[in-house]
PDB file of C-alpha atoms in Angstrom:
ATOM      1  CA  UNK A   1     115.881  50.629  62.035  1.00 38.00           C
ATOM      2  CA  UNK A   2     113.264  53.014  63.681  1.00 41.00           C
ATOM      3  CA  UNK A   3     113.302  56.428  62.536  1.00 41.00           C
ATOM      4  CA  UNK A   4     113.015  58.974  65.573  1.00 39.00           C
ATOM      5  CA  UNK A   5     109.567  59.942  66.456  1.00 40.00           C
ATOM      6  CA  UNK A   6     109.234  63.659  65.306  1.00 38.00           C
ATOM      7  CA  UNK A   7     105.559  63.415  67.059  1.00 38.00           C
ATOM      8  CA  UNK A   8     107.766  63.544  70.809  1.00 37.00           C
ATOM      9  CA  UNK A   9     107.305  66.629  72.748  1.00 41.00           C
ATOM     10  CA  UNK A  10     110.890  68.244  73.566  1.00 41.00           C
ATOM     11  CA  UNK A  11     111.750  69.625  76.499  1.00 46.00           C
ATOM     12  CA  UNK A  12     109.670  72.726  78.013  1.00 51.00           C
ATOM     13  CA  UNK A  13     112.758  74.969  77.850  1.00 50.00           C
ATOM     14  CA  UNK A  14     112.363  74.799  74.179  1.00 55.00           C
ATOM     15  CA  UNK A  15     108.914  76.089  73.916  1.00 68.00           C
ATOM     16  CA  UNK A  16     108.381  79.609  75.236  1.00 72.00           C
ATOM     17  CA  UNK A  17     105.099  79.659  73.769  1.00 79.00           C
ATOM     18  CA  UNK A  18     103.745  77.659  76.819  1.00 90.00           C
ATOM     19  CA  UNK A  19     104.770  80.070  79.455  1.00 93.00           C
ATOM     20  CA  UNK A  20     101.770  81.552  81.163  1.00 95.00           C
ATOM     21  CA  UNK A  21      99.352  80.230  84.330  1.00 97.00           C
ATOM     22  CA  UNK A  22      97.297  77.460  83.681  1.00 97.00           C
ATOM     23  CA  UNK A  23      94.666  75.602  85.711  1.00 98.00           C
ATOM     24  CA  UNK A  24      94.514  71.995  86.438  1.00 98.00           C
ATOM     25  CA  UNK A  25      91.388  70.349  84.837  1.00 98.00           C
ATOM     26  CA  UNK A  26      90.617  68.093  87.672  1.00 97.00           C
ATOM     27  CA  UNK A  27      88.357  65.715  85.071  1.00 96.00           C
ATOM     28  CA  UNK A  28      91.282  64.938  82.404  1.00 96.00           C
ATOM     29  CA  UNK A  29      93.803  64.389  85.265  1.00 98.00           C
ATOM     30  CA  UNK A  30      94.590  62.215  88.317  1.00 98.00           C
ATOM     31  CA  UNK A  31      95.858  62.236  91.589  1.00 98.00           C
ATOM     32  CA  UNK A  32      96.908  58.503  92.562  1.00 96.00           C
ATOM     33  CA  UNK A  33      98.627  56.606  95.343  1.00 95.00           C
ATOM     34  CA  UNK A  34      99.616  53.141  96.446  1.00 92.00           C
ATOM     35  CA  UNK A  35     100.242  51.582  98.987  1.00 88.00           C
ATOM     36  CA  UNK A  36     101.898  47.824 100.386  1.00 82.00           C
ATOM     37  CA  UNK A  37      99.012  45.969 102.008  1.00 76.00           C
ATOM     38  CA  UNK A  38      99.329  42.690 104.204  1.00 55.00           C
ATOM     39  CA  UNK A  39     103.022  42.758 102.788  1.00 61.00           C
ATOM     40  CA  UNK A  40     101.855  41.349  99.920  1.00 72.00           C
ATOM     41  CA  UNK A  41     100.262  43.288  97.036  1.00 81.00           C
ATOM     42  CA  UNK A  42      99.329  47.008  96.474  1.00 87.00           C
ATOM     43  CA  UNK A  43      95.950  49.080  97.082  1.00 87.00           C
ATOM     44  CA  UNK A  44      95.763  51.727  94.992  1.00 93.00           C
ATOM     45  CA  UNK A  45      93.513  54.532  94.996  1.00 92.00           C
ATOM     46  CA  UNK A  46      93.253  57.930  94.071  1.00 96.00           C
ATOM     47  CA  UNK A  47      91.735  60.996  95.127  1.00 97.00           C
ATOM     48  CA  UNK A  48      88.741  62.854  93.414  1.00 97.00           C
ATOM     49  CA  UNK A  49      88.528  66.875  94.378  1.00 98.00           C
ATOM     50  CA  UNK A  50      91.657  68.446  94.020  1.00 98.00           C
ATOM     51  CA  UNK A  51      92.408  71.732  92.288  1.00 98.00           C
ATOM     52  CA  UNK A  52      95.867  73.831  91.229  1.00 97.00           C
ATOM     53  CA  UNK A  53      97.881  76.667  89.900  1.00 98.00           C
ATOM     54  CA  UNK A  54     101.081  76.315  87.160  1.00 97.00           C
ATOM     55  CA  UNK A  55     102.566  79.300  86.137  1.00 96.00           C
ATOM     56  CA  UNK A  56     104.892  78.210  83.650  1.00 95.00           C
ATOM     57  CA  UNK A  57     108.082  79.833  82.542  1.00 92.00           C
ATOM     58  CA  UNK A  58     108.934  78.148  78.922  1.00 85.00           C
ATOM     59  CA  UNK A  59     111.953  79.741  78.276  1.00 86.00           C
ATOM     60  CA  UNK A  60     113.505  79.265  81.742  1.00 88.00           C
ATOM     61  CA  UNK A  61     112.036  76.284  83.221  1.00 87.00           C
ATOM     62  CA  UNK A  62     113.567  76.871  86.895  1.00 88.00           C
ATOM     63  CA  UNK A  63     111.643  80.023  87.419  1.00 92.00           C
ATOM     64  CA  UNK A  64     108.081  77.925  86.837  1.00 94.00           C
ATOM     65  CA  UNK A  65     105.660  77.530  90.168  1.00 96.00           C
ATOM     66  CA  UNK A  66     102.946  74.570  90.856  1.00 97.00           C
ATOM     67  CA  UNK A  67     100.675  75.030  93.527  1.00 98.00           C
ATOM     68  CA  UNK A  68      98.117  72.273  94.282  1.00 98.00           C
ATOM     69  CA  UNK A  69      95.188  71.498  97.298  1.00 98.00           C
ATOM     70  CA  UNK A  70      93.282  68.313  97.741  1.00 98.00           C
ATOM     71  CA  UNK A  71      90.271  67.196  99.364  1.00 98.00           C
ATOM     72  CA  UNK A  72      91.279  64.621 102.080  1.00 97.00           C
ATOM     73  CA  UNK A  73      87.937  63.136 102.198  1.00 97.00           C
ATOM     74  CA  UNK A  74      88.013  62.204  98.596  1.00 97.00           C
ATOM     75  CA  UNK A  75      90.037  59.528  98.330  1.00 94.00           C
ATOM     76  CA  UNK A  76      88.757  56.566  96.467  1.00 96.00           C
ATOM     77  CA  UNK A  77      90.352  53.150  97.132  1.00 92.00           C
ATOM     78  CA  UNK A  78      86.958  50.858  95.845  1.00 93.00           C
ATOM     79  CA  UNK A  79      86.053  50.016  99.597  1.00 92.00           C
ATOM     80  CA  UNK A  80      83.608  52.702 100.923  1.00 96.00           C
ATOM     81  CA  UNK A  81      84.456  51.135 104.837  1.00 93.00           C
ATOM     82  CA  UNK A  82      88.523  51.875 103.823  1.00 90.00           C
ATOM     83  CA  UNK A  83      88.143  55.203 102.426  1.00 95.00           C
ATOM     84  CA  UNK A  84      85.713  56.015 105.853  1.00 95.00           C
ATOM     85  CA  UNK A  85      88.623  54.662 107.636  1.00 92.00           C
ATOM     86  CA  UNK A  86      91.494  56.780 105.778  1.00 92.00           C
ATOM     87  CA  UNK A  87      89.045  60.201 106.005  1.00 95.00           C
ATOM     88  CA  UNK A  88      88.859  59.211 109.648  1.00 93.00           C
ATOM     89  CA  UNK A  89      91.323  60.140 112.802  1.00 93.00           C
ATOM     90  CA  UNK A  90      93.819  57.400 112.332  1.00 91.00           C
ATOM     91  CA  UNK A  91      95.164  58.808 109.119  1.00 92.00           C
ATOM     92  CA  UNK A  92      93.804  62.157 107.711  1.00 95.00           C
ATOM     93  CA  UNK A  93      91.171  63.294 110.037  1.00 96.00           C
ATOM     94  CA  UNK A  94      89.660  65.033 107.413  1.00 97.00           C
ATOM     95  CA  UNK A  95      87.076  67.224 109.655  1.00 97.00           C
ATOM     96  CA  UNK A  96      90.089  68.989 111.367  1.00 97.00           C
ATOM     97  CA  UNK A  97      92.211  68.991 108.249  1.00 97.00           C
ATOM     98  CA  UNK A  98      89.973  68.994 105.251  1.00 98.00           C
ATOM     99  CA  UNK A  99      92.839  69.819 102.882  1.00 98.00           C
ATOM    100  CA  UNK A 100      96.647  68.632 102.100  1.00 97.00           C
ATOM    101  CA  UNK A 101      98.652  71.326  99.986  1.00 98.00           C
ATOM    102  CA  UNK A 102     101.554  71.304  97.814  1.00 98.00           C
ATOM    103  CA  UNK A 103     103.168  74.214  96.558  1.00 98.00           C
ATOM    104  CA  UNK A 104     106.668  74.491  94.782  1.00 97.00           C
ATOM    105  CA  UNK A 105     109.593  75.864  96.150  1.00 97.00           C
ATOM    106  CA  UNK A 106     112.517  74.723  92.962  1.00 95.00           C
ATOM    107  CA  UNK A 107     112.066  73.499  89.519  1.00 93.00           C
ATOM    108  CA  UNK A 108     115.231  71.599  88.590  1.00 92.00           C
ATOM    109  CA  UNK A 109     115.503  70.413  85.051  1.00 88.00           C
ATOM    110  CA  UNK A 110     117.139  66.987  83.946  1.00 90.00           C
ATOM    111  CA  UNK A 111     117.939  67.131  80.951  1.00 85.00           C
ATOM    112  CA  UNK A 112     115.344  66.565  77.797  1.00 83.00           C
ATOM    113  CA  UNK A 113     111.961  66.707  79.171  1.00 89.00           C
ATOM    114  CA  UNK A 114     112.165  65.675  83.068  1.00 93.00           C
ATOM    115  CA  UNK A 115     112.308  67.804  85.688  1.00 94.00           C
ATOM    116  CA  UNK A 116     112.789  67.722  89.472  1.00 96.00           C
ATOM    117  CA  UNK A 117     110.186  69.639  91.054  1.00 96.00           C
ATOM    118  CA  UNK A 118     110.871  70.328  94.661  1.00 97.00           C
ATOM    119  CA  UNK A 119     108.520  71.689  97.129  1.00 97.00           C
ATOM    120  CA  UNK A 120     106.410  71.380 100.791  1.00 98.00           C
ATOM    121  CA  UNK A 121     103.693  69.050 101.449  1.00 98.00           C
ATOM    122  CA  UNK A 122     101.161  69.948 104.487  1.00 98.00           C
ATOM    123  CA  UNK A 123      99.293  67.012 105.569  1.00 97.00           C
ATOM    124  CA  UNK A 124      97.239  67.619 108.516  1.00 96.00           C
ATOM    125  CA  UNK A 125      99.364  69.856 111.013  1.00 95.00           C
ATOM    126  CA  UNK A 126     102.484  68.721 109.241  1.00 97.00           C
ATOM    127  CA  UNK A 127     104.598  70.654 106.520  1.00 98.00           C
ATOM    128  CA  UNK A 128     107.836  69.184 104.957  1.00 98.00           C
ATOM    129  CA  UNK A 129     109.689  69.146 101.898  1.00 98.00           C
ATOM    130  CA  UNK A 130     108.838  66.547  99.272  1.00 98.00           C
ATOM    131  CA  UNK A 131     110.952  66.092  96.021  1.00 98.00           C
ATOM    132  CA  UNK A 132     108.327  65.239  92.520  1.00 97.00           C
ATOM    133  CA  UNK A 133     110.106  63.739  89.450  1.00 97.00           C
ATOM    134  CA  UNK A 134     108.156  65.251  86.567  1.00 96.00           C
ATOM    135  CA  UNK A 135     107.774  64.713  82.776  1.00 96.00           C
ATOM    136  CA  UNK A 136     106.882  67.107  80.583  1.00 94.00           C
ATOM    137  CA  UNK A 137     103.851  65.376  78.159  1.00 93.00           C
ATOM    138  CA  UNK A 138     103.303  67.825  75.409  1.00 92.00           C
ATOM    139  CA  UNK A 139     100.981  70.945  75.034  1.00 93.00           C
ATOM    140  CA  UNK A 140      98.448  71.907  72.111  1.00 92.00           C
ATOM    141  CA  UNK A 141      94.822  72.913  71.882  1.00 93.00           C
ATOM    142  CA  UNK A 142      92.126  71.025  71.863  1.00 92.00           C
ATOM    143  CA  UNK A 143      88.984  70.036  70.226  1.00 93.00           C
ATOM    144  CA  UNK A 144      87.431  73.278  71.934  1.00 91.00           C
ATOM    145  CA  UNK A 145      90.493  75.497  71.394  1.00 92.00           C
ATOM    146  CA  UNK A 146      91.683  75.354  75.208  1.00 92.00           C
ATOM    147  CA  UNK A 147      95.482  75.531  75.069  1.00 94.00           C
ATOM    148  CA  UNK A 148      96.783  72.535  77.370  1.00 96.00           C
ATOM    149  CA  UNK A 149      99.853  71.373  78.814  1.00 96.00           C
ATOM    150  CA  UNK A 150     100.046  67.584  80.239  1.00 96.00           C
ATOM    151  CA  UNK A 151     102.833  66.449  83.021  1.00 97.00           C
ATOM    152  CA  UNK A 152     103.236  62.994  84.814  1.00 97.00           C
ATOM    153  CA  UNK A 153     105.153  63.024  88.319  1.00 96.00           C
ATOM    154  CA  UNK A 154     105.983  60.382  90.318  1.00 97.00           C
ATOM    155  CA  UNK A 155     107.289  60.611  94.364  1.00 97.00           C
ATOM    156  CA  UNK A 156     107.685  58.542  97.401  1.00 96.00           C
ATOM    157  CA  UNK A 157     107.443  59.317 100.861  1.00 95.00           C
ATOM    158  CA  UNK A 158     106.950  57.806 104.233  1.00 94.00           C
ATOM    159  CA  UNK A 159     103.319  58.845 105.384  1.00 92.00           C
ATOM    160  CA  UNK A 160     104.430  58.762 109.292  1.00 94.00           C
ATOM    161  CA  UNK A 161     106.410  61.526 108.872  1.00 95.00           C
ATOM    162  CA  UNK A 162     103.397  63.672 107.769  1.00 96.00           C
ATOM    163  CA  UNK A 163     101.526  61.814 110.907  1.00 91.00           C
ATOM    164  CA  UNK A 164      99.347  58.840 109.266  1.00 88.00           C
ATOM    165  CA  UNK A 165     101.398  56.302 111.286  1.00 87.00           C
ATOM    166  CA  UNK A 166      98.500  53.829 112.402  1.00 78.00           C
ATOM    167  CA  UNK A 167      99.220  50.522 111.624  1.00 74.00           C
ATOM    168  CA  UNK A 168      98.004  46.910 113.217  1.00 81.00           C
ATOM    169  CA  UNK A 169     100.622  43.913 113.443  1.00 74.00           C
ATOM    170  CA  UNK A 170     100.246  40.618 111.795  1.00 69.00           C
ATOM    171  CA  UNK A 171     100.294  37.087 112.720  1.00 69.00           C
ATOM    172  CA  UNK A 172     102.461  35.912 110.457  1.00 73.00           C
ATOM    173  CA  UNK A 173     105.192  38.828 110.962  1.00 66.00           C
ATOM    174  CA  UNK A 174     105.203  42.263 109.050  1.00 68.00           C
ATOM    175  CA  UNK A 175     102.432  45.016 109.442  1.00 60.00           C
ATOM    176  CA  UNK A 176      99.397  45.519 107.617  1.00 68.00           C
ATOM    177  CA  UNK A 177     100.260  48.655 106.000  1.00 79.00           C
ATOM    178  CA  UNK A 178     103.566  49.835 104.631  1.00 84.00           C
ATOM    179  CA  UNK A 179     105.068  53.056 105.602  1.00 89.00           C
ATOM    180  CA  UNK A 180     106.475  53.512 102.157  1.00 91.00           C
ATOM    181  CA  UNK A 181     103.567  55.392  99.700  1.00 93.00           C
ATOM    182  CA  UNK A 182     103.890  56.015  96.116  1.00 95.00           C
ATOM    183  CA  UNK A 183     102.097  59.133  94.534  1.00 96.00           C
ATOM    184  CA  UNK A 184     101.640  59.342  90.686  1.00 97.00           C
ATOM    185  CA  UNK A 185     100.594  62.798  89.160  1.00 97.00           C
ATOM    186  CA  UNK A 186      98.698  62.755  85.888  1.00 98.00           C
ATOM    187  CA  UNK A 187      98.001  66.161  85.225  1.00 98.00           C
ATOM    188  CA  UNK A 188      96.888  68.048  81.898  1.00 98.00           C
ATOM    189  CA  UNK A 189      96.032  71.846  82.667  1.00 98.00           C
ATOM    190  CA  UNK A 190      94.317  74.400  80.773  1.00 97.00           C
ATOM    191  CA  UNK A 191      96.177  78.231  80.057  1.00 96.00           C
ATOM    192  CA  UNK A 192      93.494  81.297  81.893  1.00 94.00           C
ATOM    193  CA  UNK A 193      97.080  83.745  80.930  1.00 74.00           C
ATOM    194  CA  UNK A 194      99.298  83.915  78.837  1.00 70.00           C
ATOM    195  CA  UNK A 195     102.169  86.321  80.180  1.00 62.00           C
ATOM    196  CA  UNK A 196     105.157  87.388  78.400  1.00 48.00           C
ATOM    197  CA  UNK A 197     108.442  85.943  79.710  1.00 43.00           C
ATOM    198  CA  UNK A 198     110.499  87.548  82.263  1.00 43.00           C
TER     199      UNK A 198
END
């Protein structure tokens, strides 16, 4: 029989010690999408200039805020002549809209460590809600005595809502690009404040 892992971070609610506002340390965490191509396999990619802003409640979860921008024109799928493509004015037309935003708007929790985090995402011109499962990975300090917290999110959304619709038909049936894109959230932040819980 396994024993339970006592090395398992519980849930946030039970650690009011990590309430405060942290940064996101853009080199220890990742941004990442994918995306059906040719109806067949998945691109993935990810994007490489991003920052953002938790403020973190620890004893009451729900009353925790997440506020992140990314660079549109750093996305990184391994093709230099796709990523010109995506930065372009089919999909984000990154010299009119340099930046996509997220910021919070409800923290729900789920029991042990998983949360709902519900909030707005503005791509281009384009602002609507968008729902991110989160887990909660554990916080400590590290090797240089920064005190971290690390989350993984997952969400899915239909990019022609938010505008991005260009697509090109096949031969064989289907489109070349799905609709359907998955984001994944690796984030691990570092505490500026600690603050003293409301």
């Amino acid at each position: 029989m396994n024993q339970r892992d006592n090395t398992t971070a519980p849930a946030l609610g039970a650690h009011p010690a990590v309430t405060g506002a942290y940064t996101i340390d853009p080199v220890h965490s990742t941004i990442g999408f994918s995306v059906r191509h040719a109806m067949i396999t998945n691109v993935r990619g990810r994007f490489d200039r991003f920052e953002g802003l938790l403020v973190l409640d620890g004893s009451a979860p729900s009353r925790s805020k997440a506020y992140v921008s990314v660079q549109t024109d750093s996305m990184d799928t391994g093709a230099a002549d796709r990523d010109a493509h995506l930065a372009g004015p089919d999909f984000f037309d990154s010299a009119t809209f340099p930046l996509m935003t997220f910021h919070s708007t409800g923290i729900v929790p789920l029991g042990d460590d998983e949360f709902r985090l519900a909030g707005s995402l503005r791509i281009k011109d384009i602002e609507l809600p968008l729902d991110i499962d989160v887990v909660f990975g554990g916080a400590g300090d590290d090797a240089f005595g920064n005190h971290r917290v690390g989350f993984a999110g997952s969400a899915s959304l239909r990019r022609s809502d938010w505008g991005l619709a260009w697509n090109t038909p096949l031969d064989t049936g289907g489109v070349l690009i799905s609709d359907k894109v998955t984001l994944t959230l690796d984030i691990s932040a570092i505490r500026t404040e600690q603050e003293a819980a409301a």
